[in-house]
Coordinates of C-alpha atoms in Angstrom, one line a residue:
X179 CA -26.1 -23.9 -6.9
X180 CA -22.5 -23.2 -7.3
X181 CA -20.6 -19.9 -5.8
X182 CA -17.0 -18.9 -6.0
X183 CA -15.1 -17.2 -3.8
X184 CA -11.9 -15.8 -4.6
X185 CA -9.2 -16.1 -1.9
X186 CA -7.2 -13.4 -2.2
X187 CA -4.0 -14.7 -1.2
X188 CA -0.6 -13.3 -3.3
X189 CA -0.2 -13.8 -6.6
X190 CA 3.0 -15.8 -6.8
X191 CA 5.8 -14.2 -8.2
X192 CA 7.3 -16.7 -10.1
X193 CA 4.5 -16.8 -12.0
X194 CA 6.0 -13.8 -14.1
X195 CA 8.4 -16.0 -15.2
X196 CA 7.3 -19.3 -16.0
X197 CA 4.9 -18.1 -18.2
X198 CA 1.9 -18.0 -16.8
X199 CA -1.0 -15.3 -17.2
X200 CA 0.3 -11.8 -15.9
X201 CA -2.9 -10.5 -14.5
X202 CA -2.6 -12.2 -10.5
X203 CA -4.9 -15.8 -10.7
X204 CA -5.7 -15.8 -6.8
X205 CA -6.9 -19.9 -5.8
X206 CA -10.6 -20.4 -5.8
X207 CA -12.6 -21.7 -3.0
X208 CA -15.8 -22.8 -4.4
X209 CA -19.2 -23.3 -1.7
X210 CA -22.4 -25.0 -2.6
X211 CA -25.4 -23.8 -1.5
X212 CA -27.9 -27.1 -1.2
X213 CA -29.4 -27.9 1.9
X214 CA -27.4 -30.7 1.7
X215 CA -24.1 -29.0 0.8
X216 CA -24.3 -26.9 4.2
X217 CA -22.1 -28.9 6.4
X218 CA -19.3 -29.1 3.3
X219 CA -19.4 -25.1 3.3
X220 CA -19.0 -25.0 7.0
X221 CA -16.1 -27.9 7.1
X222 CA -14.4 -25.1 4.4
X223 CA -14.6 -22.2 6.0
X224 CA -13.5 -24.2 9.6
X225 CA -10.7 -25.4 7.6
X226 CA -9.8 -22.1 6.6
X227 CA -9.7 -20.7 9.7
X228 CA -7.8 -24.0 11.5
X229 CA -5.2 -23.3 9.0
X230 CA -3.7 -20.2 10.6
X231 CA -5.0 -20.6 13.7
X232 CA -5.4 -24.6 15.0
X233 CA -7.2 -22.9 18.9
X234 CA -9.9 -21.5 16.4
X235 CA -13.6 -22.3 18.3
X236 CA -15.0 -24.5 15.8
X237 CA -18.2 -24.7 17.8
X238 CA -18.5 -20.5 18.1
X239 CA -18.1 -20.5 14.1
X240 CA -20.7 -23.3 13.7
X241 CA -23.0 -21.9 15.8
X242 CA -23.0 -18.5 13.8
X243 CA -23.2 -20.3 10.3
X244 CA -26.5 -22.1 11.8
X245 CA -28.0 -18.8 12.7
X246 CA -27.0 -17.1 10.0
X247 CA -28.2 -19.7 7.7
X248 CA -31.7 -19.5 9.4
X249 CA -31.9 -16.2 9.9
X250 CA -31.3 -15.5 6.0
X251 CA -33.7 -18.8 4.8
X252 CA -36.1 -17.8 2.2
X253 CA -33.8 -14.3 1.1
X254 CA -31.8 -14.4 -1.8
X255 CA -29.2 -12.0 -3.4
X256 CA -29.9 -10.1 -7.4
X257 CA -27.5 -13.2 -8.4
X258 CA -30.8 -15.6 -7.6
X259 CA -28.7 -17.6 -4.9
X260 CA -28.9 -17.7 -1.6
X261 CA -28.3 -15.1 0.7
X262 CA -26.1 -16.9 2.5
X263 CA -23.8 -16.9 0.2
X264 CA -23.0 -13.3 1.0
X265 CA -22.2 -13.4 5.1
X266 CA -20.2 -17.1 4.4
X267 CA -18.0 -15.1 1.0
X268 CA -17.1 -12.0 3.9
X269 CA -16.4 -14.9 6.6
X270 CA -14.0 -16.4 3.4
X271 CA -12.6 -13.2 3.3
X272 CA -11.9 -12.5 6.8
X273 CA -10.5 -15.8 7.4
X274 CA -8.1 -14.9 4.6
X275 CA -7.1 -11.8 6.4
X276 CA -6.6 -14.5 9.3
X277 CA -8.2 -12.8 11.8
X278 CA -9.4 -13.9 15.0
X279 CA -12.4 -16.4 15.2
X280 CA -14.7 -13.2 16.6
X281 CA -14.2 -11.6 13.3
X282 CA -15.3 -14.5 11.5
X283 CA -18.1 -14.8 13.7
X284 CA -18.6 -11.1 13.1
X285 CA -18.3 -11.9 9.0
X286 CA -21.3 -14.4 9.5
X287 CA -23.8 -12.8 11.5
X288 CA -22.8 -8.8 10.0
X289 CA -26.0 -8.5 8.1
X290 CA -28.5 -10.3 10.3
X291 CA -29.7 -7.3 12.3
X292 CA -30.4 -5.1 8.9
X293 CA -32.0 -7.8 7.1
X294 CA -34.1 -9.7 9.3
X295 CA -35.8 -9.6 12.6
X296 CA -32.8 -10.5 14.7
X297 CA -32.0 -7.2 17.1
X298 CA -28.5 -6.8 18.4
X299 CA -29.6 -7.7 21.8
X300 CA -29.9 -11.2 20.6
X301 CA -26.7 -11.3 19.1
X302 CA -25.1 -10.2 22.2
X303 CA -27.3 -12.9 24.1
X304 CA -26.5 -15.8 21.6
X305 CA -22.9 -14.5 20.7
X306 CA -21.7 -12.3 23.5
X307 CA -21.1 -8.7 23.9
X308 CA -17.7 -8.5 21.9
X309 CA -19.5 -9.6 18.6
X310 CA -22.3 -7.6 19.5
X311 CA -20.4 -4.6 19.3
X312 CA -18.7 -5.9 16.2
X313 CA -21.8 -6.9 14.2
X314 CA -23.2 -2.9 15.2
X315 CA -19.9 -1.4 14.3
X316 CA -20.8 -2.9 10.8
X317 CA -24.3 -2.7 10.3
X318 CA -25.9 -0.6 7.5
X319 CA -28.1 1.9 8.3
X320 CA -30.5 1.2 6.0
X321 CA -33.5 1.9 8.5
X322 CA -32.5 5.8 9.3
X323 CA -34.5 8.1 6.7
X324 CA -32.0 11.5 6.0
X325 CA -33.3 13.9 3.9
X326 CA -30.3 13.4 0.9
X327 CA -28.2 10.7 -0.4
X328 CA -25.1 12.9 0.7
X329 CA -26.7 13.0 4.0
X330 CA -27.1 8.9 4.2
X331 CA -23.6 8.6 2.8
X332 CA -22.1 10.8 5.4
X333 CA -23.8 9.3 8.1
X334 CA -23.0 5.9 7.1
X335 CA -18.7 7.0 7.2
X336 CA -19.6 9.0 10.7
X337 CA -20.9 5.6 12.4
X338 CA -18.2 3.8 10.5
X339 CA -15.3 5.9 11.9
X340 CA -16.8 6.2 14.9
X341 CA -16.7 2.2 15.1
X342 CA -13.4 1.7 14.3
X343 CA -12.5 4.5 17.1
X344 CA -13.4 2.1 19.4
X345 CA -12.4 -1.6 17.8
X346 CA -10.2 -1.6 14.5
X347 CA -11.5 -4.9 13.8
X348 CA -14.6 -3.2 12.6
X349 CA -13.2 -1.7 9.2
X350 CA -11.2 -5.0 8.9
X351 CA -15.1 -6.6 8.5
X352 CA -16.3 -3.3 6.6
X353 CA -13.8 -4.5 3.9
X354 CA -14.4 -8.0 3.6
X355 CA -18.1 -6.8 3.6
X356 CA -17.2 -4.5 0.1
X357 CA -14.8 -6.6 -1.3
X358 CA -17.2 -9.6 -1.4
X359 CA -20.1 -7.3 -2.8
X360 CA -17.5 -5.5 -5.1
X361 CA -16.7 -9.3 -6.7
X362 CA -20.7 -9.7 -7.0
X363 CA -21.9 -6.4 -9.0
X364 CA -22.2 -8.4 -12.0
X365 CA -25.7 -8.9 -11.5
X366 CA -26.6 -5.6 -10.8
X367 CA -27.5 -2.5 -12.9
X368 CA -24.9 -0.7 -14.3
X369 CA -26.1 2.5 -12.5
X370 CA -25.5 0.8 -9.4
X371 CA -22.5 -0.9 -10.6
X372 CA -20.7 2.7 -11.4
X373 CA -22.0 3.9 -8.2
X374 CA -20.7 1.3 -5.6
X375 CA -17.0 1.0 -8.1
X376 CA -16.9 5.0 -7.2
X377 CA -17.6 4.8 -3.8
X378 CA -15.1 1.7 -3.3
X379 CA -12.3 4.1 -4.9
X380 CA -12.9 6.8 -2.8
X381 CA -13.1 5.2 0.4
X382 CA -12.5 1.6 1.1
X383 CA -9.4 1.5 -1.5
X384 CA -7.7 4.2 0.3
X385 CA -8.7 2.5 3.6
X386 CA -7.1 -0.3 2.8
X387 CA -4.1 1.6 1.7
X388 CA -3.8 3.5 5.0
X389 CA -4.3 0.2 7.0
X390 CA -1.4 -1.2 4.2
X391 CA -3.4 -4.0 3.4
X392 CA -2.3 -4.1 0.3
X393 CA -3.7 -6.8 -1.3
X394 CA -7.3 -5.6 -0.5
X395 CA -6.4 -2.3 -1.8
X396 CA -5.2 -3.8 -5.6
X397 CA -8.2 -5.9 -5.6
X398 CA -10.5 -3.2 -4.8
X399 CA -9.0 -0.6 -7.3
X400 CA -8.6 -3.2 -9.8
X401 CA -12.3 -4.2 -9.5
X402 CA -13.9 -0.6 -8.9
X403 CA -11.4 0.6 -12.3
X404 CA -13.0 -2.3 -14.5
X405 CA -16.7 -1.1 -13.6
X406 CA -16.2 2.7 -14.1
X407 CA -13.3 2.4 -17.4
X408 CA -14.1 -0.8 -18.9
X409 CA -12.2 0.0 -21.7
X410 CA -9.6 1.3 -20.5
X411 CA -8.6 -1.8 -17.7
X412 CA -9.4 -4.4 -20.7
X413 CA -6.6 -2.1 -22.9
X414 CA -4.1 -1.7 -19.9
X415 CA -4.5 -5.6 -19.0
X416 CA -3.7 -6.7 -22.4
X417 CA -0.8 -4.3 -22.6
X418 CA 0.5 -5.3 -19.5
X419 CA 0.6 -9.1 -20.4
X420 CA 2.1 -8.6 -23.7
X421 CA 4.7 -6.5 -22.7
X422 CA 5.7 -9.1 -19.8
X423 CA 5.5 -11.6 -22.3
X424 CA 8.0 -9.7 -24.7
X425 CA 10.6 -8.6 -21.6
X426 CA 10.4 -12.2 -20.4
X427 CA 13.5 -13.2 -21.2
X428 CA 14.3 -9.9 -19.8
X429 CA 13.3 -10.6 -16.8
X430 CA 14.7 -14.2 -16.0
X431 CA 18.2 -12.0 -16.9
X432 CA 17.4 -9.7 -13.6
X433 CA 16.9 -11.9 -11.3
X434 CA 19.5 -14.7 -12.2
X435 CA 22.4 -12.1 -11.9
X436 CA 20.8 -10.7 -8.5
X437 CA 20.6 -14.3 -7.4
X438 CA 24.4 -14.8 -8.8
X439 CA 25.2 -11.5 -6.9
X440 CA 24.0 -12.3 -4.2
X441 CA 25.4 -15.7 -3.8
X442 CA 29.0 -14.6 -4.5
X443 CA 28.4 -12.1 -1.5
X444 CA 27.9 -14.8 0.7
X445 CA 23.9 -13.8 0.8
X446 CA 22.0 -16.4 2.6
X447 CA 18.5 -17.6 2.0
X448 CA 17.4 -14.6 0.0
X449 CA 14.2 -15.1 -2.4
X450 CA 14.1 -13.0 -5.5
X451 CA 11.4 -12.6 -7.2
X452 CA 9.5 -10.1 -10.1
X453 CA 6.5 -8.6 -8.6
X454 CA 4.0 -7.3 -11.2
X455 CA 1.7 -3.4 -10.2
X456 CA -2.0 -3.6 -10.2
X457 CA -3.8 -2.5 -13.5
X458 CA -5.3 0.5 -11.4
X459 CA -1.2 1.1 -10.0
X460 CA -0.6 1.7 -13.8
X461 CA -3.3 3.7 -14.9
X462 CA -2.7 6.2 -11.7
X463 CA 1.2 6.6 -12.8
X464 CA 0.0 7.3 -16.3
X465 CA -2.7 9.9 -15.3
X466 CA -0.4 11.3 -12.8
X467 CA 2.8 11.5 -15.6
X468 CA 0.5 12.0 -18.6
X469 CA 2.6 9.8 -20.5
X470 CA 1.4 6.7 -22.8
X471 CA 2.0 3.0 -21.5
X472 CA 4.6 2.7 -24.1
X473 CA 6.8 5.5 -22.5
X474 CA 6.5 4.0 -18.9
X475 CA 9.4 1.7 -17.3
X476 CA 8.5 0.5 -14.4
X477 CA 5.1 -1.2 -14.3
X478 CA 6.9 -4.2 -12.2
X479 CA 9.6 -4.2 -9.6
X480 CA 12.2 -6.9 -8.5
X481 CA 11.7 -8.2 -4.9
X482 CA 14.7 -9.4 -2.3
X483 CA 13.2 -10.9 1.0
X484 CA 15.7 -11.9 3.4
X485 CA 16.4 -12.9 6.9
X486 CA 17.1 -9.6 9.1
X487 CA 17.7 -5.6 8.5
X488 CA 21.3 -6.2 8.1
X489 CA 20.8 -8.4 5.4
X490 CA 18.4 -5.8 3.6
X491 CA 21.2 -3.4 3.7
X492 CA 23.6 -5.9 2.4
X493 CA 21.9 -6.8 -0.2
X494 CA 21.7 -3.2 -1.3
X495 CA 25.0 -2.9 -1.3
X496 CA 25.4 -6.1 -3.9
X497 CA 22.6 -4.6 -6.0
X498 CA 24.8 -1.6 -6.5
X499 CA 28.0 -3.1 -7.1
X500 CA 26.1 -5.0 -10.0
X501 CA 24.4 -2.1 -11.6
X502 CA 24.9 1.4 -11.4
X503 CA 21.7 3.3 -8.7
X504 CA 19.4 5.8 -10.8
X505 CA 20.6 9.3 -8.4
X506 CA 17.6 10.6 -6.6
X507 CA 15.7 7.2 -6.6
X508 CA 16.6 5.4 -3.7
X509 CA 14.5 5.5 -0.6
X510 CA 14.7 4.2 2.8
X511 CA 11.7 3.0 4.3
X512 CA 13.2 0.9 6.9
X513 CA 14.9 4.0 8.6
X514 CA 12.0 5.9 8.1
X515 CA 8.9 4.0 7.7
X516 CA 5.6 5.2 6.2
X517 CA 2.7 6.0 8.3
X518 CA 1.0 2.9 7.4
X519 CA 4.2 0.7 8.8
X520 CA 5.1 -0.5 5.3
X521 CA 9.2 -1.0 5.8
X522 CA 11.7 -1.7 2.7
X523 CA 14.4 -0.6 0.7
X524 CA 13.3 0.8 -2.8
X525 CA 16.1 1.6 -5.5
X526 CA 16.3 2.1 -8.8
X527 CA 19.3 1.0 -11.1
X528 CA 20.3 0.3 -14.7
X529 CA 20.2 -2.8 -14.9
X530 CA 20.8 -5.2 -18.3
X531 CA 20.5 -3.6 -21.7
X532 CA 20.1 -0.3 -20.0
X533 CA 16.9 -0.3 -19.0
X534 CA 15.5 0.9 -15.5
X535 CA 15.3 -1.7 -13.1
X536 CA 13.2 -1.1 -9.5
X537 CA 14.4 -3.4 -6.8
X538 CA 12.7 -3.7 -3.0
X539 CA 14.4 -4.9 -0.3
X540 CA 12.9 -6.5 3.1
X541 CA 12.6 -9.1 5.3
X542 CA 9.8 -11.8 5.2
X543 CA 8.4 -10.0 8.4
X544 CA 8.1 -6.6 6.7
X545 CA 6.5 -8.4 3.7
X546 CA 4.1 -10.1 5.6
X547 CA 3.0 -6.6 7.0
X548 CA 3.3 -5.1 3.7
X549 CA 1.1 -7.0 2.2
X550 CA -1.5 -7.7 5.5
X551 CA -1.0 -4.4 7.0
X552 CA -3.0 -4.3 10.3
X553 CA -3.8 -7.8 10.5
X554 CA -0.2 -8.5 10.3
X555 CA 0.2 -6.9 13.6
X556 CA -3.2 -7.9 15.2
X557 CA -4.3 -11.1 14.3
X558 CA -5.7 -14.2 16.2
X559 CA -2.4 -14.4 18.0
X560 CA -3.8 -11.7 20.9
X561 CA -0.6 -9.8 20.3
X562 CA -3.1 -6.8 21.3
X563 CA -6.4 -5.6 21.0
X564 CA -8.7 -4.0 18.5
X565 CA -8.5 -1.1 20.7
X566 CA -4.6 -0.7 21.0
X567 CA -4.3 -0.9 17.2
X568 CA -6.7 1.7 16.5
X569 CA -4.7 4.0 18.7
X570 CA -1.5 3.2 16.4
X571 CA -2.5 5.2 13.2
X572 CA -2.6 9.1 14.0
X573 CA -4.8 9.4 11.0
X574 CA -7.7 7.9 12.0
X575 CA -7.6 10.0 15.3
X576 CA -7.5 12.9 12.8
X577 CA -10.5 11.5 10.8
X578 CA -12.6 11.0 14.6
X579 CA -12.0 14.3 15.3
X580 CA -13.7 15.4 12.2
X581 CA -16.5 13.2 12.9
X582 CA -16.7 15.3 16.1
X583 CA -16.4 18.9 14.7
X584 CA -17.3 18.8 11.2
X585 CA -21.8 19.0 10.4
X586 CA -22.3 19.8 7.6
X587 CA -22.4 16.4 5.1
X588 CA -20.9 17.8 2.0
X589 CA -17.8 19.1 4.5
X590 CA -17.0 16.1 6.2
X591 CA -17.2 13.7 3.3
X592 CA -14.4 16.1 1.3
X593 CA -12.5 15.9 4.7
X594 CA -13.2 12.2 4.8
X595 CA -11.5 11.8 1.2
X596 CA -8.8 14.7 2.3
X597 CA -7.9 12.4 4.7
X598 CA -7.8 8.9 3.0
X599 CA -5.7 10.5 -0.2
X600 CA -3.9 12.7 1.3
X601 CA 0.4 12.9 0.3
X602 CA 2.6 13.6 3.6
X603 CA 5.8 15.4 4.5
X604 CA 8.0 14.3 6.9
X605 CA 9.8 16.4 9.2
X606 CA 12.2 16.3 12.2
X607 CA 11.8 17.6 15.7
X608 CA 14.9 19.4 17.1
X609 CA 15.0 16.5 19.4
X610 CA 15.0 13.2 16.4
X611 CA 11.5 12.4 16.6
X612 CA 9.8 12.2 13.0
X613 CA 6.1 13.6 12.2
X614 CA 4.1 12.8 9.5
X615 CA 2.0 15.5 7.9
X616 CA -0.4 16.5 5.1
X617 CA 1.3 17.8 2.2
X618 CA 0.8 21.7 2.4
X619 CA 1.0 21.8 6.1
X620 CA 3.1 24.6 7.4
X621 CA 5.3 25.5 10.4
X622 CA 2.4 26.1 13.0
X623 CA 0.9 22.4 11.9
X624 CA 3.9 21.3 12.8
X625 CA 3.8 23.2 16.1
X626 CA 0.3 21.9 16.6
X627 CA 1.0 17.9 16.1
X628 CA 4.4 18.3 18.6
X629 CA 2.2 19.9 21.0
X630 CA -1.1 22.1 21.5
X631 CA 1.2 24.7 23.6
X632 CA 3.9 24.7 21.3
X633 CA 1.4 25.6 19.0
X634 CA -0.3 28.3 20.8
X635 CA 2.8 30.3 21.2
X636 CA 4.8 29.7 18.0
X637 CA 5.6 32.4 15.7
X638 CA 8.2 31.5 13.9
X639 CA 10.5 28.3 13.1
X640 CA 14.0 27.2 12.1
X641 CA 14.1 25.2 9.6
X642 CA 17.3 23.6 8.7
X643 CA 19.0 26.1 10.5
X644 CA 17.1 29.1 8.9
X645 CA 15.0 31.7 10.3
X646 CA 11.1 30.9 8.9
X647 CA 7.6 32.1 9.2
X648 CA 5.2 30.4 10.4
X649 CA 3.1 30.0 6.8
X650 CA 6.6 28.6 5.8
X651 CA 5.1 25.0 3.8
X652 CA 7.0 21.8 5.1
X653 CA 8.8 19.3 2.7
X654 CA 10.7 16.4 3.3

């Protein structure tokens, strides 16, 4: 029996211009599933793994794929294959994030406690207590009873949050976990198919999103859209590749003068590059503008990687002196980076024939975090721990502290959501430090996240050197 797993690497730019399919072809690792075959699957994912990391433990991974692979005998998924197919795709996955050899451990062994008779003790026995506490960060909870599906559900994200409190690794599996089932619900009902697509909008998407793992994120929406608007993704996808297909020429145009630009400035070892949106990008813009694909502009951007900050800003400055900037559309993300640590220069010109051109500008070091987020800045090089990194995004402190306050199901899963989806403001403290907050949030939220005295005795706020209340609404 033969599976696929897609490895979910980028897309290659290029690809936009030598004429290949638009939609992103990701490369294929394929696994067999005979007895047989078992060592070959193992040798692939080791490979994997020894590919971004050459101190992986070999032995701890074997000795997980074993268990698992014994554990599982006899089980099979709605697909008729094996059930190991399932822990060895998330191990695939996880290895792609190239996380540490733990993780992949984790990735192997995740579903061994719910769905056979192993207990976590005897993970922590076999495995040791760090995967332990992994594998139970991740486990379902398929053996509680609550008395609703909103209970279950809610339940589920409280143990969830509460996991990746303590270890961010745990969500970093959690997503591996959907995106692998999310590529599977092909063989499953169409109720359930609708159900899970929802569910992987709603919350793992924007997971991803906050982590800025963003090629999780694409694949997920992407996935969860063609499942719940079948119609509408197969409509958008064909747009999408015809219209690249007509503004092809177009395109070479845009990035051989950037690339002449830039080398008459004296630009060194820049890449340039057209970087196609997700389907799911494109269908939020047009919801959100309530415009028809025809009337939108910029369903692709122009990428400039380059060596160092100074060189980001010097290459804006050559991408203004060869088209004129759009007013009102340039933003600094470098200066002022989001909460998720995505850094780059955005802008948008006029660029040939007149037509709207959106160019990003970073180094190869903010790409690699803008497209692996988290595991960009923990990975298996022990730059820090699970722990640490947890601690780094305010937000999920936010969303622990509604795990802690908030009862009632239906409230904490529309503060769950509020949470994940939520726009921010940003907005100065009188001594240069920059907040992030919810859009909406007023002077005393502002007083609150500075401090919880400053807070207590505010009544009132200047804001740009005016006198305001403290209901006054923050914007950037």
């Amino acid at each position: 029996m033969r599976y696929a797993s897609v490895a979910p690497k980028n897309a290659p730019f290029l690809d936009l211009l030598l004429g290949k399919d638009f939609l992103p072809k990701y490369p294929t690792t394929r696994f067999s599933h005979d007895t047989e075959d078992s060592q070959e699957d193992l040798e692939k994912l080791i490979a994997k793994a020894q590919s971004y990391d050459p101190n992986a433990d070999t032995n701890f991974i074997s000795k997980a794929y074993y268990f698992a692979e014994k554990m599982h005998a006899g089980q099979f998924r709605k697909s008729g294959e094996p059930y190991l197919v399932h822990p060895l795709g998330v191990a695939s996955i996880i290895a792609d994030m190239r996380l540490d050899t733990a993780c992949i451990v984790t990735g192997l062994l995740h579903d061994t406690v719910e769905d056979t008779n192993t207990s976590l003790e005897q993970i922590d026995t076999e495995f040791g207590s760090e995967v332990a506490q992994l594998v139970d960060g991740v486990t379902k909870i398929g053996r509680i009873q609550f008395t609703s599906k909103q209970e279950r559900q809610a339940e589920n994200f409280r143990k969830m949050i509460k996991a990746m409190a303590r270890d961010i690794r745990v969500i970093l599996v959690k997503l591996a976990d959907r995106m692998h089932n999310v590529r599977t619900l092909g063989f499953v009902s169409a109720r359930k198919q609708k159900e899970v697509a929802r569910e992987t909008l709603e919350i793992y998407a924007p997971l991803a999103h906050r982590l800025g793992i963003f090629w999780v994120k694409n694949e997920l929406e992407d996935s969860s859209l063609r499942y719940l608007e079948p119609d509408i993704y197969e409509q958008l996808a064909q747009s999408m590749a015809k219209k690249t297909a007509e503004q092809r020429g177009f395109m070479v145009d845009v990035v051989r003068e950037l690339r002449r630009g830039l080398q008459d400035a004296g630009v060194a070892g820049a890449e340039v590059a057209a970087q196609a949106r997700s389907v799911c990008s494109v269908y939020q813009t047009l919801q959100a503008r309530g415009v028809g694909f025809d009337q939108l502009r910029d369903f692709m951007a122009f990428l400039v990687l380059v060596d160092d900050v100074a060189q980001c800003y010097q290459v804006l400055g050559v991408v203004h002196a060869v088209w004129k900037p759009v007013p009102g559309r340039f933003k600094d993300y470098i200066a002022l980076p989001k909460p998720n640590k995505y850094q780059s220069l955005h802008s948008t010109v006029i660029g040939p024939g007149g037509q709207r051109v959106e160019v990003q500008i970073r180094t190869r070091e903010m790409h690699k975090v803008a497209e692996e987020g988290i595991a960009a800045h923990w990975t298996y090089k022990g730059g820090g721990s699970g722990v640490a990194e947890a601690q780094r995004f305010h937000w999920l402190r936010q969303l622990v502290e509604a795990v802690q306050q908030v009862k009632d199901p239906g409230e904490f899963m529309h503060s769950v959501r509020e949470d994940l989806f939520e726009l921010e403001v940003y907005a100065f403290s009188p001594r240069g430090d920059l907040y992030a907050l919810p859009k909406g949030a007023c002077v005393v939220d502002f007083a609150y996240r500075v401090h919880t005295e400053v807070g207590n005795k505010c009544s009132g706020a200047r804001v740009n050197g005016r006198m305001v209340p403290i209901k006054y609404e923050i914007s950037s």
